[in-house]
């Protein structure tokens, strides 16, 4: 059974609402990013989208670096 008392920073998977709170990204923006990179950082449980926390963190870091390169070019 999924323990809801586990702190967010210790969870492997997060709901969109939990990830939005943890990453400080709006739910709609988070859904768009997650849909775009579905193969890398999302697990579908029925119609519920669950975010793989570590993979999403790495993907956000990559996006941040690529955006910084674009701004400098």
Short mmCIF file of C-alpha atoms in Angstrom, two decimals:
data_model
loop_
_atom_site.label_atom_id
_atom_site.label_comp_id
_atom_site.label_asym_id
_atom_site.label_seq_id
_atom_site.Cartn_x
_atom_site.Cartn_y
_atom_site.Cartn_z
CA UNK A 1 0.00 0.00 0.00
CA UNK A 2 1.18 3.53 -0.77
CA UNK A 3 2.17 5.36 2.42
CA UNK A 4 0.84 8.92 2.24
CA UNK A 5 2.88 9.88 5.29
CA UNK A 6 6.15 9.55 3.34
CA UNK A 7 7.62 13.05 2.76
CA UNK A 8 7.62 14.27 -0.85
CA UNK A 9 11.41 14.34 -1.10
CA UNK A 10 11.58 10.60 -0.30
CA UNK A 11 8.96 9.46 -2.83
CA UNK A 12 9.86 7.79 -6.12
CA UNK A 13 6.56 8.69 -7.82
CA UNK A 14 4.43 11.81 -7.34
CA UNK A 15 1.02 12.83 -8.57
CA UNK A 16 0.76 15.99 -10.67
CA UNK A 17 -0.52 17.89 -7.63
CA UNK A 18 2.35 16.69 -5.41
CA UNK A 19 4.97 17.37 -8.09
CA UNK A 20 3.53 20.83 -8.68
CA UNK A 21 3.93 21.64 -5.01
CA UNK A 22 7.40 20.08 -4.79
CA UNK A 23 8.87 21.66 -7.95
CA UNK A 24 6.93 24.95 -7.64
CA UNK A 25 5.60 24.59 -11.19
CA UNK A 26 1.94 25.14 -12.06
CA UNK A 27 -0.10 22.01 -12.67
CA UNK A 28 -0.94 22.89 -16.29
CA UNK A 29 2.69 23.64 -17.15
CA UNK A 30 3.78 20.45 -15.39
CA UNK A 31 1.23 18.41 -17.37
CA UNK A 32 2.52 19.94 -20.62
CA UNK A 33 6.16 19.16 -19.77
CA UNK A 34 5.27 15.65 -18.59
CA UNK A 35 3.26 14.94 -21.75
CA UNK A 36 6.15 16.13 -23.90
CA UNK A 37 8.67 13.89 -22.10
CA UNK A 38 6.28 11.04 -21.26
CA UNK A 39 8.71 8.24 -22.14
CA UNK A 40 11.41 9.57 -19.81
CA UNK A 41 9.69 10.61 -16.62
CA UNK A 42 6.05 9.49 -16.49
CA UNK A 43 4.27 6.34 -15.36
CA UNK A 44 0.61 6.02 -16.24
CA UNK A 45 -1.57 4.28 -13.66
CA UNK A 46 -4.88 4.02 -15.48
CA UNK A 47 -5.60 7.62 -16.44
CA UNK A 48 -3.48 9.01 -13.59
CA UNK A 49 -0.13 10.51 -14.58
CA UNK A 50 2.62 9.87 -12.02
CA UNK A 51 5.96 11.70 -12.21
CA UNK A 52 9.25 9.88 -11.56
CA UNK A 53 10.88 12.44 -9.27
CA UNK A 54 14.59 11.79 -9.96
CA UNK A 55 14.13 11.45 -13.73
CA UNK A 56 12.06 14.65 -13.80
CA UNK A 57 14.75 16.49 -11.83
CA UNK A 58 17.40 15.40 -14.35
CA UNK A 59 15.18 16.36 -17.27
CA UNK A 60 14.52 19.83 -15.80
CA UNK A 61 18.28 20.31 -15.34
CA UNK A 62 18.86 19.39 -19.01
CA UNK A 63 16.14 21.81 -20.12
CA UNK A 64 17.61 24.57 -17.98
CA UNK A 65 21.08 24.02 -19.49
CA UNK A 66 19.78 23.96 -23.08
CA UNK A 67 17.76 27.14 -22.48
CA UNK A 68 20.84 28.86 -21.03
CA UNK A 69 22.85 27.89 -24.13
CA UNK A 70 20.13 29.28 -26.41
CA UNK A 71 20.11 32.57 -24.51
CA UNK A 72 23.90 32.91 -24.77
CA UNK A 73 23.97 32.15 -28.52
#
